[in-house]
């Protein structure tokens, strides 16, 4: 399989983005990448976390005992639990979505009466493993979340400029933002199964902006404009950025929400950590061209969740304990 030549964008100037010409140049570079490929590699990102730090957090969580992960499972998998949006979900052994995950949101989400009676509570508090079982995990995860939210804010300013708008055009998206940090683990299957070609099925992201830490295992594939699946390999020290369906619409069709998938790596496990920038649940989104309907983000994401396996009703899943036991039996 050929490799996709995604553009590499150096963000070292974001540490002190004060020079307008440099800002415009960086905005133009990012905008061009999102128009043509919809994906790009970001290097020299203004984060205090290196890749080893990020994946140490992910591995630390997924190496927890079974009972500790079960305690944090979403209600759709563990009926006695109250958390519906944040928390743990297991790998689906009977599908091509063979990954387990743990999701967190803002540390102090603001509740809204408008969403009080929805089945999925978009503003529920995070759930955490105990400090005894995962020392420092909560503290460092909250810090990583805050830094990625800040990076997203800076990127949105550049995207606004690329679209010919003021840098502050997307600032209202940040009000009560409910962005998601997701730790993912794709278990290794032993022996490798020829039927398990994919561990994440083809999809476009549904939202605004995704920032992805991927490990060196590989497997991420992007659908090229000519319809060929091509590898988007790991680039040391980089974060992959791509836009979702909503940003494609908001851009007036200028940006591409590119379809992508994850191919299984025989006999190998894989970790990735995507950060999904999400506006506030009450945020009204409209195209920069001021055409089309206005979208309320909370309504949009709740509608999308109807098709996401980790948010299906609990009676549509097999027992969570049974699923984890199946997966653990197959992992190396």
Short mmCIF file of C-alpha atoms in Angstrom, two decimals, residues 72-77 81-87 103 118-125 127 305 310-312:
data_model
loop_
_atom_site.label_atom_id
_atom_site.label_comp_id
_atom_site.label_asym_id
_atom_site.label_seq_id
_atom_site.Cartn_x
_atom_site.Cartn_y
_atom_site.Cartn_z
CA UNK A 72 -16.12 3.24 35.24
CA UNK A 73 -18.10 1.66 32.37
CA UNK A 74 -20.85 3.66 30.69
CA UNK A 75 -24.41 2.79 31.56
CA UNK A 76 -24.92 1.37 28.04
CA UNK A 77 -22.52 -1.42 29.05
CA UNK A 81 -23.71 2.73 36.52
CA UNK A 82 -25.09 6.25 36.14
CA UNK A 83 -22.54 7.76 33.71
CA UNK A 84 -23.88 7.86 30.15
CA UNK A 85 -21.40 10.03 28.20
CA UNK A 86 -18.02 9.85 29.95
CA UNK A 87 -16.13 6.79 31.09
CA UNK A 103 -13.34 9.29 27.62
CA UNK A 118 -31.89 13.53 27.48
CA UNK A 119 -30.82 9.87 27.65
CA UNK A 120 -27.17 10.90 27.21
CA UNK A 121 -26.07 13.58 29.66
CA UNK A 122 -23.65 15.79 27.73
CA UNK A 123 -22.65 17.72 30.83
CA UNK A 124 -22.16 14.93 33.34
CA UNK A 125 -19.05 14.90 35.52
CA UNK A 127 -15.51 9.42 36.33
CA UNK A 305 -24.86 9.11 18.85
CA UNK A 310 -20.70 2.75 22.59
CA UNK A 311 -23.94 4.69 23.15
CA UNK A 312 -26.45 2.01 22.18
#
